[in-house]
PDB file of N, CA and C in Angstrom:
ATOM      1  N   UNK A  28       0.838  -1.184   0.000  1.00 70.00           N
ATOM      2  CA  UNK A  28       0.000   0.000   0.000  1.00 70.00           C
ATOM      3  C   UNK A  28       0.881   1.245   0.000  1.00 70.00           C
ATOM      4  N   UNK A  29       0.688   2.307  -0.668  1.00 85.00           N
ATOM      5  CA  UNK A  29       1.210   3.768  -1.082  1.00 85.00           C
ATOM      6  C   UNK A  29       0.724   4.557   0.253  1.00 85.00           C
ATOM      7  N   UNK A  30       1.646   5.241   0.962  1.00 89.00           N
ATOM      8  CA  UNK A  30       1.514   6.212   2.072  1.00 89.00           C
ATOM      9  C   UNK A  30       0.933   7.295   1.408  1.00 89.00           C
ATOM     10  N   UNK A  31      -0.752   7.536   1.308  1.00 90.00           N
ATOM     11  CA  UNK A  31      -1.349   8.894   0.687  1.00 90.00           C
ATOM     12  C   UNK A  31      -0.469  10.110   0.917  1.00 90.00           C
ATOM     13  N   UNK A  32       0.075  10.246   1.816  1.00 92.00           N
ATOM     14  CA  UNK A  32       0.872  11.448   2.320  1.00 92.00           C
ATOM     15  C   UNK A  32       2.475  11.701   1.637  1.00 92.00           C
ATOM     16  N   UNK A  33       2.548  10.482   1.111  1.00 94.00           N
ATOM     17  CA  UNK A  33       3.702  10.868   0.426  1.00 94.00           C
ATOM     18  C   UNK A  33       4.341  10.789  -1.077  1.00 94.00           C
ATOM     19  N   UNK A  34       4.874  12.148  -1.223  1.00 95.00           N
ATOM     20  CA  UNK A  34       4.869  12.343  -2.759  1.00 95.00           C
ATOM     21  C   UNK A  34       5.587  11.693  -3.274  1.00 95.00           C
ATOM     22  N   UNK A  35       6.924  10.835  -2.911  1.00 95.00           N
ATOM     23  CA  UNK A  35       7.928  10.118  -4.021  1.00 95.00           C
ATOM     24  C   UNK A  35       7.235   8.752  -3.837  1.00 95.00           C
ATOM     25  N   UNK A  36       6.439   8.235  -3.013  1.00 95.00           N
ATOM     26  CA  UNK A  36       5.656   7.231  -3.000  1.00 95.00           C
ATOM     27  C   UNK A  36       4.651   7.215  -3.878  1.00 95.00           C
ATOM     28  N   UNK A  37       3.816   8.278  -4.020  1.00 96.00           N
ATOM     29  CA  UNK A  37       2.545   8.442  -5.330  1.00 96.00           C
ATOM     30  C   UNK A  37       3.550   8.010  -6.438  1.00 96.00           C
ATOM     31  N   UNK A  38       4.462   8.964  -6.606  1.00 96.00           N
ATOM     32  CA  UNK A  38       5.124   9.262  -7.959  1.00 96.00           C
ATOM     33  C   UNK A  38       5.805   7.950  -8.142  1.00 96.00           C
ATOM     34  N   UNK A  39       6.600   7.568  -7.314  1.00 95.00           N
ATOM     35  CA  UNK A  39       6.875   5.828  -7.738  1.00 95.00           C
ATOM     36  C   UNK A  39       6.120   4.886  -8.522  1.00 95.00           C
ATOM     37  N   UNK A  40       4.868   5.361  -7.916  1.00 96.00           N
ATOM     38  CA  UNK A  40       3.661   4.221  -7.762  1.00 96.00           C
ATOM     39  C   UNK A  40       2.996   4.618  -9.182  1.00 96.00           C
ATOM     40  N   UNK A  41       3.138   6.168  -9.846  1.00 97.00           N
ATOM     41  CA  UNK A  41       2.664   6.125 -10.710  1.00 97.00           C
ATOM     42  C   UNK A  41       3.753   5.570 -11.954  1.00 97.00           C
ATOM     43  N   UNK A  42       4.593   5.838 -12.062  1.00 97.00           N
ATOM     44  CA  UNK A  42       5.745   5.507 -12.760  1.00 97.00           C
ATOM     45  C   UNK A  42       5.640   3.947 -13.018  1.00 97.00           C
ATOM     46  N   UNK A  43       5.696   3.482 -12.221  1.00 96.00           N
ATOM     47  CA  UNK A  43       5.774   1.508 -12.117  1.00 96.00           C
ATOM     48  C   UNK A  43       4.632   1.542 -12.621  1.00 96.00           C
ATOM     49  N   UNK A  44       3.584   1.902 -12.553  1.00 96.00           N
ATOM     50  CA  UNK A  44       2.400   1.670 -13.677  1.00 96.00           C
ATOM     51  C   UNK A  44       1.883   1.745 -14.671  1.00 96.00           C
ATOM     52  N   UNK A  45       2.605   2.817 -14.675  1.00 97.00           N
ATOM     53  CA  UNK A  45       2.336   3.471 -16.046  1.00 97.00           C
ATOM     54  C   UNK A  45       3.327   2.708 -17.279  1.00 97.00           C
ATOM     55  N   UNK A  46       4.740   2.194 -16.633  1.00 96.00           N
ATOM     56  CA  UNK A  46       5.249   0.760 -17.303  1.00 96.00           C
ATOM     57  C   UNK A  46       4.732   0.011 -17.427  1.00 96.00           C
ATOM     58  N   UNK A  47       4.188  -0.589 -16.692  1.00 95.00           N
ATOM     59  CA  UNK A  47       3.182  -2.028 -16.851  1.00 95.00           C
ATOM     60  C   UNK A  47       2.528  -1.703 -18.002  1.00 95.00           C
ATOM     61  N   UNK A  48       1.720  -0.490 -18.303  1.00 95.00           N
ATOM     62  CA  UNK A  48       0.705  -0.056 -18.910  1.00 95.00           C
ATOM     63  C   UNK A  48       1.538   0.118 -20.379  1.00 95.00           C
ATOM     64  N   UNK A  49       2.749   0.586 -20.642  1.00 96.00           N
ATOM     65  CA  UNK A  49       3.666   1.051 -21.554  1.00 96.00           C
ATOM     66  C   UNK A  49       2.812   2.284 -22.055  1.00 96.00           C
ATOM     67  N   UNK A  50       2.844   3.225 -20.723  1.00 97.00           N
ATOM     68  CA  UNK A  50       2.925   4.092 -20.768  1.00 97.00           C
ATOM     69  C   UNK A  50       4.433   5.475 -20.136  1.00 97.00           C
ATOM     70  N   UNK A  51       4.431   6.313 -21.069  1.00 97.00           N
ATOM     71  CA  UNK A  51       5.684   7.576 -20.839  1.00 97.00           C
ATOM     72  C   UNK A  51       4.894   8.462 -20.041  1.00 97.00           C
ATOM     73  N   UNK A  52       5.542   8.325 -18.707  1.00 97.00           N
ATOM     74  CA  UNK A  52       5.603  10.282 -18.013  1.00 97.00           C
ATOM     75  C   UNK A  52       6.643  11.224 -18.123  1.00 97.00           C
ATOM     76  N   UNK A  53       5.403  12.488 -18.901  1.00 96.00           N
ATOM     77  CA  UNK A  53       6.411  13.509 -18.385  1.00 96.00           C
ATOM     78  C   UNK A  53       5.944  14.584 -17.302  1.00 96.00           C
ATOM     79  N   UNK A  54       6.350  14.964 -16.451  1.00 94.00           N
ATOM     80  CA  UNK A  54       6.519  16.092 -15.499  1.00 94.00           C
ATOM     81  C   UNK A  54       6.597  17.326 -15.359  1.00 94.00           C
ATOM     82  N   UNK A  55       5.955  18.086 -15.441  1.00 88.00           N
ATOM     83  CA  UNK A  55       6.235  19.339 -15.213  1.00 88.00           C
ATOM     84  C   UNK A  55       5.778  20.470 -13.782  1.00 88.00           C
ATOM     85  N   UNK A  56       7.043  20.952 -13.226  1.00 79.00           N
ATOM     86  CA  UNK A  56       5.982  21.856 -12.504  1.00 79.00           C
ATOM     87  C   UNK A  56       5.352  23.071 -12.831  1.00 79.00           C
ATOM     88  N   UNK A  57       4.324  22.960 -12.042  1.00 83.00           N
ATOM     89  CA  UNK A  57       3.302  23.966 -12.177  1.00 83.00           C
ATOM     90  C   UNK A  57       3.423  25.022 -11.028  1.00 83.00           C
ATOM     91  N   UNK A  58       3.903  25.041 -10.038  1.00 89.00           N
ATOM     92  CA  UNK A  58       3.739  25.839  -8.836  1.00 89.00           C
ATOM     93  C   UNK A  58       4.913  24.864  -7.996  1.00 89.00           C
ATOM     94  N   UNK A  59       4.941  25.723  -7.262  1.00 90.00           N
ATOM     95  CA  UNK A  59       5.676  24.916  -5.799  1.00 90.00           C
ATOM     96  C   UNK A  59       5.503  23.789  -4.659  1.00 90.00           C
ATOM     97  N   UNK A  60       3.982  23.782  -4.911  1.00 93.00           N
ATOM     98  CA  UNK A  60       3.261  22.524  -4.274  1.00 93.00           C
ATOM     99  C   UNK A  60       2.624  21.723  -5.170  1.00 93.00           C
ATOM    100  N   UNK A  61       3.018  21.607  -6.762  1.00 94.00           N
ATOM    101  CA  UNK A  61       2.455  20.420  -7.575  1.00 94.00           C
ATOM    102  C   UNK A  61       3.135  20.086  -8.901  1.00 94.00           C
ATOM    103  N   UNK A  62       2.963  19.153  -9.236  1.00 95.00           N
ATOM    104  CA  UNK A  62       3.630  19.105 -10.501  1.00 95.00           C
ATOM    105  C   UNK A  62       2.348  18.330 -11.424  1.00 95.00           C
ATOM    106  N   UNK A  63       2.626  19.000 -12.403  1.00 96.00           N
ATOM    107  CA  UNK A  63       1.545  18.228 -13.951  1.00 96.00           C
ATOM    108  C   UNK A  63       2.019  17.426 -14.477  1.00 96.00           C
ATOM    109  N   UNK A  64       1.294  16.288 -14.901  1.00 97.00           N
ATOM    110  CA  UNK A  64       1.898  14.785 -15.131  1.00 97.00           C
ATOM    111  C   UNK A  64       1.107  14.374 -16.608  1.00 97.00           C
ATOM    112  N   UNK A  65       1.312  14.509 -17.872  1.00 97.00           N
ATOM    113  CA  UNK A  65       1.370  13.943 -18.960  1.00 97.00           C
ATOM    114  C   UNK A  65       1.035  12.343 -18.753  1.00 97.00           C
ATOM    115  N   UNK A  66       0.737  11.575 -19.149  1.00 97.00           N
ATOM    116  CA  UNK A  66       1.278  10.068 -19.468  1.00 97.00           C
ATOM    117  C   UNK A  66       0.592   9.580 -20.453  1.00 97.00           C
ATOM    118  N   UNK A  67       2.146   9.522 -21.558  1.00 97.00           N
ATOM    119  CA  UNK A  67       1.684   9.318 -23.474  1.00 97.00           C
ATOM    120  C   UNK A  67       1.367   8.096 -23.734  1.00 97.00           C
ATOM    121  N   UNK A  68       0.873   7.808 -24.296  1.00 96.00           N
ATOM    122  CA  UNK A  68       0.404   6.021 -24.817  1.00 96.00           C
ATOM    123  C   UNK A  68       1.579   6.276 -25.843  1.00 96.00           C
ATOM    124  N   UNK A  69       1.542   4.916 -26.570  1.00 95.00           N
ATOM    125  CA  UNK A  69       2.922   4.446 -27.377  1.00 95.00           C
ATOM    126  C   UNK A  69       2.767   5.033 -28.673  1.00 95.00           C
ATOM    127  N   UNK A  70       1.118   5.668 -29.073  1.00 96.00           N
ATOM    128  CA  UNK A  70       1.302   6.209 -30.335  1.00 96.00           C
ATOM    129  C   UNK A  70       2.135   7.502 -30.160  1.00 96.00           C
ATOM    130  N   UNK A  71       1.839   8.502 -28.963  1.00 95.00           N
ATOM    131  CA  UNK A  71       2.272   9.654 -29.120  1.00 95.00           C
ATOM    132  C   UNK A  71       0.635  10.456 -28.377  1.00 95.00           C
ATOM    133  N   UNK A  72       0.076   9.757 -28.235  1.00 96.00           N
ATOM    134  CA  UNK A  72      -1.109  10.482 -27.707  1.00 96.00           C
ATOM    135  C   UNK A  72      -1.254  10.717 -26.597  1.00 96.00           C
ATOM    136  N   UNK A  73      -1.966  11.832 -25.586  1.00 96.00           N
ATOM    137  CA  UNK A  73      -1.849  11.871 -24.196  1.00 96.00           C
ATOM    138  C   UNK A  73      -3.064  11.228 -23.483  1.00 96.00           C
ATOM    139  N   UNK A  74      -2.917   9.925 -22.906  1.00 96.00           N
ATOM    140  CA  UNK A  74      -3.856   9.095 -22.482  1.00 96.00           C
ATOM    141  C   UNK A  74      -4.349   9.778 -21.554  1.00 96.00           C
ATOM    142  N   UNK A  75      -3.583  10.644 -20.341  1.00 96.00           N
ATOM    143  CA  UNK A  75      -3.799  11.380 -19.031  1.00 96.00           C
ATOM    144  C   UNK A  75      -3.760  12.625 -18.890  1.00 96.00           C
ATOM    145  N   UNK A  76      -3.771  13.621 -17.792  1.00 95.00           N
ATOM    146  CA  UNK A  76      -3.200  14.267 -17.656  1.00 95.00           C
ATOM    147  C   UNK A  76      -3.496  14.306 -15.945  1.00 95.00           C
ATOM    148  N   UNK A  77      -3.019  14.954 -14.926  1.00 95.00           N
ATOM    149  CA  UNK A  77      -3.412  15.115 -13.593  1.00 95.00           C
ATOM    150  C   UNK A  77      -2.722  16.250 -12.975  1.00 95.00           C
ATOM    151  N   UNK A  78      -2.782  16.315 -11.928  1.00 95.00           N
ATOM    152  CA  UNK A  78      -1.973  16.958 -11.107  1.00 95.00           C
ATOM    153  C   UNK A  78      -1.381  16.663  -9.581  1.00 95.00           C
ATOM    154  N   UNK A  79      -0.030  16.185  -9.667  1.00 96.00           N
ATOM    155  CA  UNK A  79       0.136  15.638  -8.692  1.00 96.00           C
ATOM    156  C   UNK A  79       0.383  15.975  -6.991  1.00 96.00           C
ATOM    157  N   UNK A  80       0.193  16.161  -6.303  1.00 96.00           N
ATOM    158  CA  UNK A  80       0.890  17.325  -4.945  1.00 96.00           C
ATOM    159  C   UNK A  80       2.052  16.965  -4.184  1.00 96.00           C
ATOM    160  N   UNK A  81       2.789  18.073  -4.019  1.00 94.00           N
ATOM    161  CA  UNK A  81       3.572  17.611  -3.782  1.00 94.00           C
ATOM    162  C   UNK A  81       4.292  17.230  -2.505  1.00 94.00           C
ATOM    163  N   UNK A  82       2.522  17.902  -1.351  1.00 95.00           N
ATOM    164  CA  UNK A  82       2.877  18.118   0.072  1.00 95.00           C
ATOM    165  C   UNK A  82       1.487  17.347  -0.028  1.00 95.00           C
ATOM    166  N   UNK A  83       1.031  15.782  -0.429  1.00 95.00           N
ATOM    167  CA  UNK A  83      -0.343  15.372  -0.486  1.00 95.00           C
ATOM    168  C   UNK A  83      -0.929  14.811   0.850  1.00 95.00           C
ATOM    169  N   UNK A  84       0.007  15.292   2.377  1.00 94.00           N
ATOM    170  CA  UNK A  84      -0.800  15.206   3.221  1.00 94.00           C
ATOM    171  C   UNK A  84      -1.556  16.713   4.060  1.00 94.00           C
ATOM    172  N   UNK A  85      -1.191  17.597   2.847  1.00 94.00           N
ATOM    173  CA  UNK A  85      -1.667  18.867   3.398  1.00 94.00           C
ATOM    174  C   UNK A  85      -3.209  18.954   2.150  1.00 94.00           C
ATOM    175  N   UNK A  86      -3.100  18.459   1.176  1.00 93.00           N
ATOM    176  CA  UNK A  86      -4.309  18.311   0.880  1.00 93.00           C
ATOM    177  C   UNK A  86      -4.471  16.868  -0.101  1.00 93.00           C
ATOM    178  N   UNK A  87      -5.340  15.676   1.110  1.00 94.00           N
ATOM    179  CA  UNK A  87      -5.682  15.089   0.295  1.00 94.00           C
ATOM    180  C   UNK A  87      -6.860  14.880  -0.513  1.00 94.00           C
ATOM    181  N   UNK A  88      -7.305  15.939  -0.450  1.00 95.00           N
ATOM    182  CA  UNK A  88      -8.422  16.134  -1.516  1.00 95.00           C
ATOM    183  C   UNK A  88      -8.126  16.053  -3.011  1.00 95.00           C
ATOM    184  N   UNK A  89      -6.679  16.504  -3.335  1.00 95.00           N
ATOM    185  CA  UNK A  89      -6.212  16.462  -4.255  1.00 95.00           C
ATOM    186  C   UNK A  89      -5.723  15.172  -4.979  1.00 95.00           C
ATOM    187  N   UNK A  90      -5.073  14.211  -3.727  1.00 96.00           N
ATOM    188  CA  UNK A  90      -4.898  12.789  -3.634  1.00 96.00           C
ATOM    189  C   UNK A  90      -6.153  12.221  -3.993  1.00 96.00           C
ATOM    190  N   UNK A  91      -7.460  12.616  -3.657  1.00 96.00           N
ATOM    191  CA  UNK A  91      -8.576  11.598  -4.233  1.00 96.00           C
ATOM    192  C   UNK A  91      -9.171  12.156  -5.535  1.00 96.00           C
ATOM    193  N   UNK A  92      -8.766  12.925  -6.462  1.00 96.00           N
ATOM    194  CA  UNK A  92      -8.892  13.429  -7.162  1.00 96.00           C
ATOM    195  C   UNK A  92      -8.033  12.809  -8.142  1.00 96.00           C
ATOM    196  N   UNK A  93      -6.529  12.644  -7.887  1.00 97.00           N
ATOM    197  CA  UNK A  93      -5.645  11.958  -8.691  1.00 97.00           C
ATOM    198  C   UNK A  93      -5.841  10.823  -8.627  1.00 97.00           C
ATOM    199  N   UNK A  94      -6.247   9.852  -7.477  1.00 96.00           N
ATOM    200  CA  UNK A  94      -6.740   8.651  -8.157  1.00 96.00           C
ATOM    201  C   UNK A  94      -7.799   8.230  -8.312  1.00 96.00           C
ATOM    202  N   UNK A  95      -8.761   9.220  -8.397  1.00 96.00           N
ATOM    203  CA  UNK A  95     -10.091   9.438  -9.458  1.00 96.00           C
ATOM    204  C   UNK A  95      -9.360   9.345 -10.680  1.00 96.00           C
ATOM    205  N   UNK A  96      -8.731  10.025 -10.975  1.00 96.00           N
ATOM    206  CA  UNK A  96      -8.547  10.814 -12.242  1.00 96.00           C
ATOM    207  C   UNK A  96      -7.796   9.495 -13.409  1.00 96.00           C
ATOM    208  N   UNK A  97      -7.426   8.831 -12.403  1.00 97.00           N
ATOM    209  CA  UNK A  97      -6.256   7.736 -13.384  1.00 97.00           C
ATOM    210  C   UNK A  97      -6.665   6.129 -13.232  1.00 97.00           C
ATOM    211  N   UNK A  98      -7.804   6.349 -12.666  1.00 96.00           N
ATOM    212  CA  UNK A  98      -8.474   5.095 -12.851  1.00 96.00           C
ATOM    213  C   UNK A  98      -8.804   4.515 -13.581  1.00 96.00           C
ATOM    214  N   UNK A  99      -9.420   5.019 -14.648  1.00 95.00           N
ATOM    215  CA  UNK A  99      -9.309   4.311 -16.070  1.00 95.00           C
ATOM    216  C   UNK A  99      -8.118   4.071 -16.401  1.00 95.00           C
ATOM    217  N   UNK A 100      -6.824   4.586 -16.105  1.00 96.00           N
ATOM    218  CA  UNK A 100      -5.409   3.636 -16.817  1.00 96.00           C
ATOM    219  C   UNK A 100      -5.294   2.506 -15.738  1.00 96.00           C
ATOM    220  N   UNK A 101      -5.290   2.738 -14.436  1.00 96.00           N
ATOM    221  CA  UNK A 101      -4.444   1.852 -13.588  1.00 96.00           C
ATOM    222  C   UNK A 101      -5.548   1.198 -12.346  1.00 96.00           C
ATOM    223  N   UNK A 102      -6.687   1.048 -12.661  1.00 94.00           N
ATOM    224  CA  UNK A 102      -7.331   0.609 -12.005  1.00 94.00           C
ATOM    225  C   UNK A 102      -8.845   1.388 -10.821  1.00 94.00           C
ATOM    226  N   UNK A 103      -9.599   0.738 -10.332  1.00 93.00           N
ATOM    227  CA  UNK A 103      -9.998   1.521  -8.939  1.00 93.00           C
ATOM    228  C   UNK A 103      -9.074   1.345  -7.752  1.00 93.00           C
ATOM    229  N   UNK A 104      -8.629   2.499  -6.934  1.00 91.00           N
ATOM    230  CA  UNK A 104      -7.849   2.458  -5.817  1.00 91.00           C
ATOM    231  C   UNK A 104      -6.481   2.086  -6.146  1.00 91.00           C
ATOM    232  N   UNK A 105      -6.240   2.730  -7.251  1.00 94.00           N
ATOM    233  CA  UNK A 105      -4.686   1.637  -7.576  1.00 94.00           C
ATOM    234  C   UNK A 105      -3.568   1.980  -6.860  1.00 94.00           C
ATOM    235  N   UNK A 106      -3.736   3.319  -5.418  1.00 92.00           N
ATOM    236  CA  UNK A 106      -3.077   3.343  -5.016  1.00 92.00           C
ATOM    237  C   UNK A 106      -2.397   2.592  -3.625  1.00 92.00           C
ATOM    238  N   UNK A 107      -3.805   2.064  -3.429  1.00 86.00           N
ATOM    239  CA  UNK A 107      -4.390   1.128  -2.172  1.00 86.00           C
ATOM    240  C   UNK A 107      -3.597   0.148  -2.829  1.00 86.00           C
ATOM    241  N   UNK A 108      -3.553  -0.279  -3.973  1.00 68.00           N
ATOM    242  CA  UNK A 108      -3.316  -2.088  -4.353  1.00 68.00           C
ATOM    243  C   UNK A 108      -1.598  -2.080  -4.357  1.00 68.00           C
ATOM    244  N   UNK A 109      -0.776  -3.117  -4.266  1.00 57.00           N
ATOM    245  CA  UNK A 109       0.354  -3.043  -4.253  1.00 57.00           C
ATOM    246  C   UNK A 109       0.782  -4.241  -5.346  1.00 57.00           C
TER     247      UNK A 109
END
């Protein structure tokens, strides 16, 4: 299970999946507390997009939002599943 509260743990967790999936992230920040997350399918198309936080135990509202948001690539709760 992924510690909601922590950001190199989300971001791990999305990364290793998004392999499985043979899917590419790219990263960008947006502000100081988030970064925007791309993730291309193999044609070149952008399957995703989200926003990740980067302090996600100061708001996890944002955390249930991101894995709302990427459930159609990686599952329901895919952050719960290990």
């Amino acid at each position: 299970m992924v510690e909601r509260d922590d950001y190199a743990a989300i971001r791990d967790r999305i990364i290793g999946l998004s392999h499985t999936q043979g899917l590419r992230c790219d990263w960008a920040e947006t502000t100081r507390r988030q970064r925007f997350l791309l993730l291309w399918d193999t044609e070149g198309r952008v399957a995703a997009r989200a926003i990740v936080p980067l302090y996600p135990g100061e708001t996890p509202h944002l955390v249930d939002s991101l894995e709302q948001g990427l459930a159609h690539l990686f599952g329901d709760h895919w952050l719960e599943d290990s």
